[in-house]
Each structure stands twice: as structure tokens, then as C-alpha cells.
Amino acid sequence: MSDSSSTAALVTILREELARLVPGDRLPSSRELITRHGVSPVTVSRAIAQLAAEGAVVTRPGSGTYVAPRRSRPGADAPDTSWQAVALPGRDAALDLGEPPARPLPEGIVDLAGGYLHPDLQPARLLGAALARAARRPDAWDRAPAAGLSPLRAVFARQAGASVEPDDVLVTGGGQGALSMLFRALTTPGSPVLFESPTYPGALAAARAAGLRPVPVPMDGDGLRPELLADAFAMTGARVLYCQPTFHNPTGVVLAPERRRQIVDVARAAGAFLIEDDFARHLGHGFGPVPRPLVADDRDGTVVHVTSLTKPASPSLRIGAVIARGPVTRRLRGMRRVDDFFVSRPLQEAALELLSGPGWDRHVRALTTTLRDRAAVLTDALARDCADWLVEQQVSGGLHLWLRLPDRLDPTATVDAARERGVAIDPGHRYFPAEPDGPYVRVGFAAAASAEELREGAKRLGEVGGLS
């Protein structure tokens, strides 16, 4: 049989197999197809190429071949949604978080890009038990108060500091939803908002989706620079600053003690709100006490505090809190009634069960040790295999390392090449409100399956660096 007829026969067989699969399913590997159908590697390659050209499959180098999304057949009955291009306002780019790796990643990919704990590090047993106990409560499915369950608000208040009262707390559906609400509540569309540079891409997206204009304020190894912050307020007239004073994402920096008071004072002098994103409070590595939240020492309502349980527990525990004082509190509660009335009561009850039991403290202590060890493993492996990739900050908490690449490496090309070799990392440009001032990538040590995977990931990155 000629190569062309062998290819046509294999294409026919694969089309029949594709009809039984669903979009996203993985086809057998080339080696399996060669063995199963008794054809040559060239025949398999040509058959896959033909199906890809037809749009029936999608090939991902280093990962495999997958069933492509189904396409509507052209014809009179086909839906036509082209009118929406005219009807929708042109702000889709504001909602773009970049191109983080899909979840879950294909088998064999070492995940150094994930922003959550690997399932083995999550307190699954505690979460299951907490949810089961919560579901058995007689009022578990009743409507929850708009501000959140009083006992849960008391827990968040206690964690924030002695000056915070439960009435200052609004329970939210995670940290991202809280940021979206705050950017809409604290200023008006078209206004400037100050951001540390670099910063969390989700916060940038939330601000842009609210019609706001992010303005970068540079950082150094001690965090946000107060003198530049004062200049930025004066030059822009901004009335909101977003910052992450503790275990900053992506750099891991902790705002220096002498600066913590200074930036609050600068914001107050400007008549501005300071949004304190405290997502990483439970992600310290045990090198010393975690600094008090800025809100703990602020009684004038300058600081609006955001916290969440998703990072130290599970991405599906969508429970967080906003702590605010003054008229803004009434505005936020009013927005809650407009947006979604209240956060799911069973989830709030489960969070309360989780935080109130002794198992939570044991989990946080164990997580502290694990994250410290993983950070050390990845740092050492990168020093060995990627010697000229500079770790900008020796982290004392959080989930990531911030790396400056040598000038010979383009960050986007490096990320793509890493993916082809089976390791996922994040491109640094996503973390800058304006143009980045250097070639950066973010690598994480919490989403990989093990320390061995971290070492393997660093080894593969070393192979990428050696290709330039």
C-alpha cells in the first residue's frame, strides 16, 4: 500500500474515533498509533497534519494531539452572533488576565505556574469534615446576612488585629470578587489608580474592567517606595492605592517596617484609600512573625483590607473578607445587595467550622514547613541548572519566585520553549501596569506534585536556557 493510501485509510479510521470522543480528549500517542495500525511514523504524521488542517484536532508540542472544539456547520440554520461585535462596548482587553496555563495541565507538564496549592497540600480531609458538619446545621440553607455570618466576621476581625471589630467586616466570595467590588466602590470610571510595579494581574484586570487607569509606582527590595508614592499621588490626583505589603505577588517582598506606617500616612495625606491585599497571611515560611496587617493600626478608614482563604486552603473555598470603616462600609454593603445579596451560607458555615477547629492551626503550621522546604529546593535547583537566572528576592513567604532572565533570553519565547519541554512558568509582562523594565518570569513551588518535580522542572528550564 502506498504512503498516500495508507494516510487516507488512517485518516478515515481516526475520523471515526474522533466522532466517539469529546473536545479536549487526548488521542493516542504517535507510537501507539504506529503499533496499533501497523503504519509508518510518516503515515501517522501526515494523517495528524491533515486532521489538524481540517480543524478536527489540535496538536500541542510536548503534550499530544487533542480533539478540537466542534464547529457549527455553515448554512441557513447556523447561529449568527456577529451583531454582538457592534453591540458590546470595546473593553474586552480589560478583562484579559493573559494566557495562564489551562487547568488541569496535560499529563507530564511540571506546574511551576500555578497560583494555588497542589491538591496534596490542601486540607482536603478538614474541608470535607467542615462541609459535612456545616450541612447538618438546621439553618444551613437559610438566607445569610448580607454582611456575612456574625461568628465568621468575628474570626476575620480577630485575625486582622485588636482594633478591628466584627461590624467592620464584610464576608466576600473570595479575594478576586472583593477587588472587583472595591475598584467600583472607591472611585469612578476614568480615574487613575496607583499600583505597585510589578503587581498582581487579577487586580489590574479588575481595575481596568471598572474603567480605571492603572498607574505604576516602583518598588525596591524593601517594597513600595514612599517618596515616589507621594509624587504619584500629587501628579495624578489618584484617590486609590492597591498594594500587597506582605509576601507580595509576584516578588515575595515584605514591606519594610519603617515604610508600613509611611505609606499609610502618604495615602491619608492625599485623601486616598489604600487597598491592602493580604492574601498571603497564612503563607509565611516560618522565618519570623508575619507583620501585622496595615489595617490593624489604622483607625481613620484609610486602609481597606482584603483577605481570602483560597490560597492557604483550596481554590474552591471562595470565602474572603473586606475590612473597612466609615461611609465606605455602607456603600459596600449596598453593592452586595445589588450584586449577589449574600455569600452562600453553607460555604460560610464550612469556613467557620474550618477556622474554628484545631486542625486549621495544624494545617497552617505544616504548610509553613512545606512551603519553606519547597522554596529552598526550587531556589537551589535553579542555582544549579539556571545559574544566570537571577532570583530577585530571597522569599520568606508566599508561593513564588521572581526571576530576572539574562538579556539573551526573551521572556515570551522562554515561556513557550519551556512549555514545549514540559514545564509551565508565567511570563513577567503580565505583572506590570505599564511596560516592564526587564525580562522577568514568575515560577512557583506550591502547585507541583513534589520536590522531585521541582528539581525536574528546574532541569528542563536549564535546557531552555542553554538553547540561546
XYZ file of N, CA and C in Angstrom, residues 206-380:
525
model
N -9.197 43.718 37.239
C -10.391 44.219 37.922
C -10.486 45.734 37.809
N -9.348 46.418 37.940
C -9.358 47.871 37.827
C -9.725 48.307 36.410
N -9.134 47.660 35.428
C -9.428 48.033 34.037
C -10.870 47.715 33.677
N -11.396 46.613 34.188
C -12.795 46.278 33.920
C -13.736 47.301 34.517
N -13.316 47.967 35.591
C -14.109 49.029 36.204
C -13.913 50.368 35.497
N -13.124 50.379 34.425
C -12.899 51.604 33.661
C -11.844 52.500 34.256
N -10.971 51.944 35.104
C -9.952 52.748 35.775
C -8.621 52.677 35.025
N -7.733 53.576 35.375
C -6.452 53.713 34.668
C -5.310 53.405 35.636
N -4.703 52.206 35.548
C -3.601 51.864 36.444
C -2.363 52.710 36.198
N -1.755 53.167 37.286
C -0.529 53.963 37.224
C 0.519 53.269 38.086
N 1.693 52.931 37.538
C 2.693 52.194 38.311
C 3.475 53.086 39.260
N 3.805 52.510 40.431
C 4.720 53.140 41.383
C 5.833 52.130 41.652
N 7.095 52.476 41.410
C 8.177 51.498 41.518
C 8.368 50.964 42.935
N 8.895 49.734 42.981
C 9.288 49.067 44.222
C 10.797 48.861 44.228
N 11.313 48.525 45.410
C 12.672 48.007 45.518
C 12.638 46.814 46.471
N 13.778 46.406 46.970
C 13.834 45.232 47.834
C 13.128 45.382 49.155
N 12.753 46.595 49.535
C 12.007 46.840 50.769
C 10.552 47.154 50.500
N 10.106 47.007 49.256
C 8.706 47.233 48.934
C 8.465 48.564 48.252
N 7.230 49.026 48.322
C 6.822 50.277 47.692
C 7.634 51.443 48.243
N 8.042 52.355 47.354
C 8.892 53.476 47.767
C 8.014 54.670 48.148
N 7.994 55.071 49.417
C 7.081 56.114 49.878
C 7.263 57.450 49.181
N 8.526 57.843 48.878
C 8.744 59.151 48.262
C 8.168 59.192 46.847
N 8.270 58.080 46.129
C 7.681 58.014 44.793
C 6.164 57.908 44.862
N 5.663 57.283 45.916
C 4.213 57.205 46.101
C 3.629 58.598 46.300
N 4.290 59.411 47.114
C 3.803 60.773 47.332
C 3.798 61.558 46.025
N 4.844 61.393 45.230
C 4.892 62.081 43.940
C 3.754 61.611 43.031
N 3.483 60.303 43.041
C 2.448 59.756 42.165
C 1.072 60.285 42.552
N 0.789 60.361 43.846
C -0.486 60.948 44.278
C -0.584 62.408 43.823
N 0.510 63.156 44.003
C 0.478 64.584 43.663
C 0.298 64.805 42.166
N 0.950 63.992 41.344
C 0.927 64.206 39.894
C -0.358 63.701 39.242
N -0.965 62.631 39.804
C -2.127 62.024 39.151
C -3.456 62.419 39.775
N -3.428 62.846 41.055
C -4.685 63.097 41.754
C -5.433 61.825 42.097
N -4.752 60.686 42.084
C -5.391 59.403 42.390
C -5.927 59.396 43.816
N -6.995 58.631 44.019
C -7.602 58.510 45.340
C -7.650 57.065 45.808
N -6.925 56.182 45.102
C -6.858 54.768 45.489
C -5.454 54.250 45.206
N -4.915 53.500 46.167
C -3.662 52.766 46.005
C -3.940 51.302 46.300
N -3.498 50.412 45.414
C -3.571 48.971 45.650
C -2.169 48.470 45.952
N -2.013 47.715 47.057
C -0.698 47.159 47.370
C -0.834 45.843 48.129
N 0.263 45.088 48.126
C 0.361 43.810 48.839
C 1.567 43.904 49.777
N 1.373 44.379 50.985
C 2.525 44.643 51.853
C 3.240 43.389 52.350
N 2.567 42.226 52.335
C 3.128 41.038 52.959
C 3.192 39.892 51.955
N 4.414 39.437 51.614
C 4.645 38.350 50.667
C 4.014 38.685 49.313
N 4.451 39.807 48.795
C 3.943 40.394 47.563
C 3.989 39.401 46.399
N 2.958 39.396 45.606
C 2.888 38.613 44.372
C 3.118 39.561 43.184
N 4.205 39.389 42.420
C 4.992 38.166 42.267
C 6.338 38.127 42.986
N 6.795 39.207 43.595
C 8.198 39.279 44.016
C 8.485 38.606 45.346
N 7.464 38.439 46.206
C 7.691 37.899 47.539
C 8.161 38.918 48.560
N 8.316 40.179 48.164
C 8.826 41.226 49.061
C 7.845 41.474 50.211
N 8.403 41.731 51.386
C 7.632 42.190 52.544
C 7.970 43.663 52.764
N 6.953 44.499 52.807
C 7.169 45.933 53.001
C 7.919 46.171 54.310
N 9.020 46.932 54.232
C 9.883 47.169 55.388
C 9.108 47.836 56.527
N 9.449 47.529 57.795
C 8.699 48.067 58.934
C 8.569 49.579 58.917
N 9.641 50.298 58.593
C 9.575 51.757 58.627
C 8.697 52.319 57.505
N 8.500 51.548 56.461
C 7.671 52.022 55.357
C 6.183 51.744 55.560
N 5.858 50.813 56.412
C 4.450 50.424 56.571
C 3.625 51.607 57.074
N 4.140 52.297 58.043
C 3.440 53.476 58.549
C 3.495 54.623 57.546
N 4.638 54.718 56.852
C 4.820 55.833 55.922
C 3.800 55.798 54.781
N 3.572 54.628 54.196
C 2.679 54.622 53.043
C 1.227 54.875 53.453
N 0.868 54.460 54.663
C -0.476 54.790 55.159
C -0.596 56.296 55.354
N 0.447 56.898 55.917
C 0.424 58.349 56.133
C 0.371 59.110 54.809
N 1.111 58.631 53.806
C 1.093 59.289 52.498
C -0.302 59.209 51.881
N -0.919 58.026 51.963
C -2.268 57.868 51.417
C -3.264 58.759 52.153
N -3.158 58.818 53.472
C -4.080 59.658 54.249
C -3.904 61.130 53.885
N -2.650 61.557 53.737
C -2.403 62.952 53.381
C -2.979 63.293 52.014
N -3.045 62.308 51.124
C -3.600 62.530 49.791
C -5.117 62.402 49.771
N -5.712 62.070 50.914
C -7.154 61.845 50.948
C -7.555 60.635 50.138
N -6.713 59.577 50.187
C -6.912 58.399 49.337
C -7.128 57.150 50.178
N -7.758 56.155 49.569
C -7.881 54.831 50.162
C -6.661 53.995 49.802
N -6.262 53.123 50.717
C -5.201 52.155 50.489
C -5.821 50.759 50.573
N -5.896 50.070 49.445
C -6.400 48.695 49.434
C -5.239 47.770 49.792
N -5.345 47.125 50.939
C -4.313 46.198 51.412
C -4.749 44.771 51.067
N -4.100 44.169 50.078
C -4.399 42.790 49.692
C -3.522 41.873 50.537
N -4.143 41.204 51.507
C -3.414 40.380 52.481
C -3.642 38.896 52.203
N -3.603 38.535 50.926
C -3.931 37.169 50.500
C -3.008 36.117 51.092
N -1.764 36.500 51.459
C -0.733 35.521 51.815
C -0.450 35.457 53.303
N -1.355 35.948 54.136
C -1.106 35.985 55.584
C -0.769 34.610 56.150
N -1.375 33.564 55.632
C -1.143 32.214 56.148
C -0.091 31.455 55.351
N 0.698 32.174 54.545
C 1.670 31.513 53.680
C 3.106 31.861 54.055
N 3.350 32.241 55.308
C 4.711 32.506 55.756
C 5.533 31.236 55.803
N 6.858 31.394 55.780
C 7.765 30.254 55.769
C 8.443 30.036 57.112
N 7.986 30.714 58.140
C 8.474 30.445 59.487
C 9.785 31.087 59.847
N 10.221 32.107 59.098
C 11.482 32.770 59.420
C 11.315 33.868 60.463
N 10.130 34.073 60.922
C 9.841 35.102 61.916
C 8.361 35.403 61.896
N 7.903 36.241 62.826
C 6.478 36.566 62.857
C 6.054 37.317 61.596
N 4.856 37.010 61.124
C 4.296 37.718 59.980
C 3.881 39.114 60.437
N 4.250 40.178 59.726
C 3.904 41.540 60.164
C 2.397 41.721 60.327
N 2.028 42.580 61.266
C 0.617 42.906 61.452
C 0.058 43.543 60.193
N -1.213 43.274 59.901
C -1.818 43.963 58.760
C -1.806 45.477 58.963
N -1.740 46.219 57.887
C -1.786 47.676 57.982
C -3.085 48.141 58.630
N -4.172 47.425 58.378
C -5.468 47.844 58.905
C -5.511 47.777 60.420
N -4.660 46.942 61.027
C -4.686 46.786 62.477
C -4.315 48.072 63.198
N -3.514 48.923 62.554
C -3.057 50.157 63.188
C -3.674 51.402 62.563
N -4.722 51.212 61.784
C -5.379 52.328 61.114
C -6.801 52.463 61.638
N -7.110 53.590 62.279
C -8.439 53.787 62.854
C -9.250 54.828 62.089
N -8.661 55.399 61.038
C -9.314 56.501 60.336
C -9.971 56.091 59.025
N -9.940 54.790 58.704
C -10.604 54.333 57.496
C -9.796 54.493 56.229
N -8.497 54.803 56.336
C -7.659 54.906 55.139
C -7.455 53.538 54.493
N -7.182 52.541 55.328
C -6.879 51.202 54.829
C -8.160 50.398 54.664
N -8.325 49.816 53.491
C -9.390 48.850 53.227
C -8.705 47.509 52.988
N -8.969 46.571 53.855
C -8.224 45.321 53.930
C -8.974 44.210 53.205
N -8.240 43.402 52.421
C -8.816 42.256 51.713
C -8.049 41.004 52.115
N -8.778 39.955 52.470
C -8.150 38.674 52.778
C -8.983 37.566 52.169
N -8.404 36.369 52.099
C -9.085 35.256 51.449
C -8.538 33.939 51.977
N -9.363 32.890 51.885
C -8.956 31.555 52.319
C -8.536 30.661 51.159
N -8.618 31.141 49.930
C -8.367 30.254 48.798
C -6.903 29.824 48.709
N -5.965 30.729 48.975
C -4.552 30.378 48.816
C -4.082 29.364 49.861
N -4.385 29.531 51.152
C -3.895 28.553 52.116
C -4.757 27.308 52.241
N -5.927 27.276 51.602
C -6.827 26.129 51.766
C -7.109 25.452 50.428
N -7.967 26.057 49.622
C -8.378 25.446 48.362
C -8.928 26.516 47.439
N -8.685 26.409 46.128
C -9.235 27.406 45.211
C -10.753 27.433 45.196
N -11.405 26.344 45.622
C -12.869 26.320 45.630
C -13.469 26.779 46.951
N -12.638 27.100 47.934
C -13.176 27.701 49.158
C -13.240 29.210 48.919
N -14.266 29.623 48.177
C -14.377 31.012 47.748
C -14.972 31.856 48.876
N -14.185 32.012 49.925
C -14.578 32.821 51.073
C -13.436 33.779 51.393
N -13.772 35.045 51.488
C -12.810 36.060 51.877
C -13.506 37.124 52.692
N -12.838 38.231 52.896
C -13.427 39.311 53.688
C -12.813 40.646 53.297
N -13.630 41.681 53.397
C -13.179 43.068 53.295
C -13.371 43.707 54.657
N -12.358 44.418 55.123
C -12.446 45.157 56.377
C -12.346 46.639 56.048
N -13.361 47.392 56.411
C -13.407 48.818 56.099
C -14.140 49.550 57.204
N -13.879 50.859 57.299
C -14.529 51.683 58.326
C -15.080 52.950 57.674
N -16.200 53.425 58.200
C -16.754 54.685 57.730
C -17.799 54.506 56.654
N -18.131 55.583 55.946
C -19.192 55.532 54.927
C -18.965 54.487 53.846
N -17.697 54.154 53.553
C -17.449 53.161 52.519
C -18.055 51.817 52.898
N -18.165 51.533 54.192
C -18.764 50.268 54.625
C -20.215 50.184 54.169
N -20.955 51.268 54.335
C -22.361 51.256 53.902
C -22.456 51.099 52.388
N -21.525 51.738 51.666
C -21.555 51.598 50.206
C -21.299 50.154 49.796
N -20.333 49.505 50.434
C -20.009 48.127 50.087
C -21.182 47.194 50.387
N -21.844 47.411 51.503
C -22.993 46.549 51.832
C -24.138 46.794 50.860
N -24.276 48.027 50.408
C -25.294 48.303 49.405
C -24.979 47.615 48.087
N -23.700 47.617 47.698
C -23.308 46.925 46.478
C -23.529 45.431 46.604
N -23.296 44.876 47.768
C -23.551 43.450 47.981
C -25.007 43.113 47.691
N -25.912 43.954 48.155
C -27.335 43.682 47.934
C -27.707 43.780 46.462
N -26.973 44.602 45.721
C -27.232 44.715 44.286
C -26.565 43.578 43.518
N -25.331 43.230 43.893
C -24.557 42.254 43.125
C -25.063 40.825 43.306
N -25.173 40.376 44.567
C -25.493 38.957 44.770
C -26.222 38.673 46.089
N -26.698 39.695 46.780
C -27.448 39.580 48.036
C -26.575 39.108 49.202
N -25.931 37.931 49.054
C -25.121 37.391 50.147
C -24.270 36.249 49.599
N -23.264 35.870 50.373
C -22.405 34.741 50.020
C -23.060 33.459 50.524
N -22.934 32.392 49.754
C -23.533 31.099 50.091
C -23.359 30.745 51.568
N -24.484 30.521 52.243
C -24.413 30.216 53.668
C -23.703 28.895 53.968
N -23.970 27.798 53.240
C -23.235 26.570 53.561
C -21.723 26.744 53.458
N -21.253 27.525 52.474
C -19.819 27.736 52.344
C -19.289 28.580 53.500
N -20.061 29.577 53.923
C -19.651 30.357 55.092
C -19.593 29.487 56.336
N -20.597 28.651 56.521
C -20.626 27.753 57.692
C -19.425 26.807 57.659
N -19.097 26.300 56.464
C -17.951 25.403 56.356
C -16.651 26.137 56.684
N -16.516 27.377 56.199
C -15.323 28.163 56.518
C -15.211 28.399 58.019
N -16.336 28.682 58.656
C -16.335 28.887 60.105
C -15.905 27.618 60.837
N -16.431 26.477 60.402
C -16.024 25.207 61.002
C -14.526 24.981 60.827
N -14.020 25.270 59.636
C -12.606 25.056 59.350
C -11.725 25.928 60.230
N -12.040 27.211 60.305
C -11.191 28.147 61.044
C -11.294 27.984 62.547
N -12.404 27.426 63.027
C -12.632 27.345 64.471
C -12.044 26.095 65.108
N -11.670 25.110 64.302
C -11.160 23.857 64.857
C -9.651 23.845 64.976
N -9.112 22.947 65.811
C -7.652 22.862 65.989
C -6.929 22.389 64.736
N -7.648 21.718 63.837
C -7.000 21.215 62.638
C -6.470 22.313 61.740
N -7.113 23.495 61.763
C -6.661 24.587 60.904
C -5.264 25.058 61.298
N -5.040 25.244 62.588
C -3.712 25.677 63.032
C -2.653 24.631 62.703
N -2.997 23.353 62.838
C -2.039 22.299 62.474
C -1.727 22.345 60.984
N -2.772 22.576 60.185
C -2.553 22.670 58.736
C -1.624 23.830 58.400
N -1.859 25.001 58.995
C -1.032 26.173 58.693
C 0.415 25.932 59.116
N 0.617 25.301 60.277
C 1.986 25.013 60.723
C 2.687 24.052 59.758
N 1.974 23.011 59.330
C 2.571 22.059 58.388
C 2.845 22.731 57.043
N 1.933 23.594 56.616
C 2.104 24.295 55.350
C 3.322 25.212 55.398
N 3.537 25.855 56.535
C 4.705 26.719 56.715
C 5.995 25.971 56.421
N 6.124 24.773 57.009
C 7.333 23.965 56.809
C 7.457 23.509 55.366
N 6.344 23.059 54.798
C 6.372 22.549 53.426
C 6.764 23.634 52.433
N 6.163 24.810 52.566
C 6.474 25.896 51.633
C 7.925 26.347 51.778
N 8.427 26.408 53.004
C 9.829 26.792 53.214
C 10.756 25.781 52.529
N 10.474 24.499 52.722
C 11.322 23.470 52.131
C 11.248 23.505 50.604
N 10.053 23.688 50.064
C 9.896 23.707 48.612
C 10.593 24.931 48.004
N 10.468 26.075 48.663
C 11.151 27.262 48.157
C 12.661 27.040 48.110
N 13.203 26.395 49.140
C 14.639 26.118 49.174
C 15.039 25.138 48.080
N 14.230 24.105 47.871
C 14.527 23.116 46.828
C 14.569 23.785 45.457
N 13.547 24.594 45.149
C 13.495 25.223 43.832
C 14.618 26.242 43.671
N 14.897 27.023 44.707
C 15.976 28.008 44.637
C 17.315 27.324 44.365
N 17.583 26.236 45.082
C 18.848 25.512 44.888
C 18.917 24.886 43.489
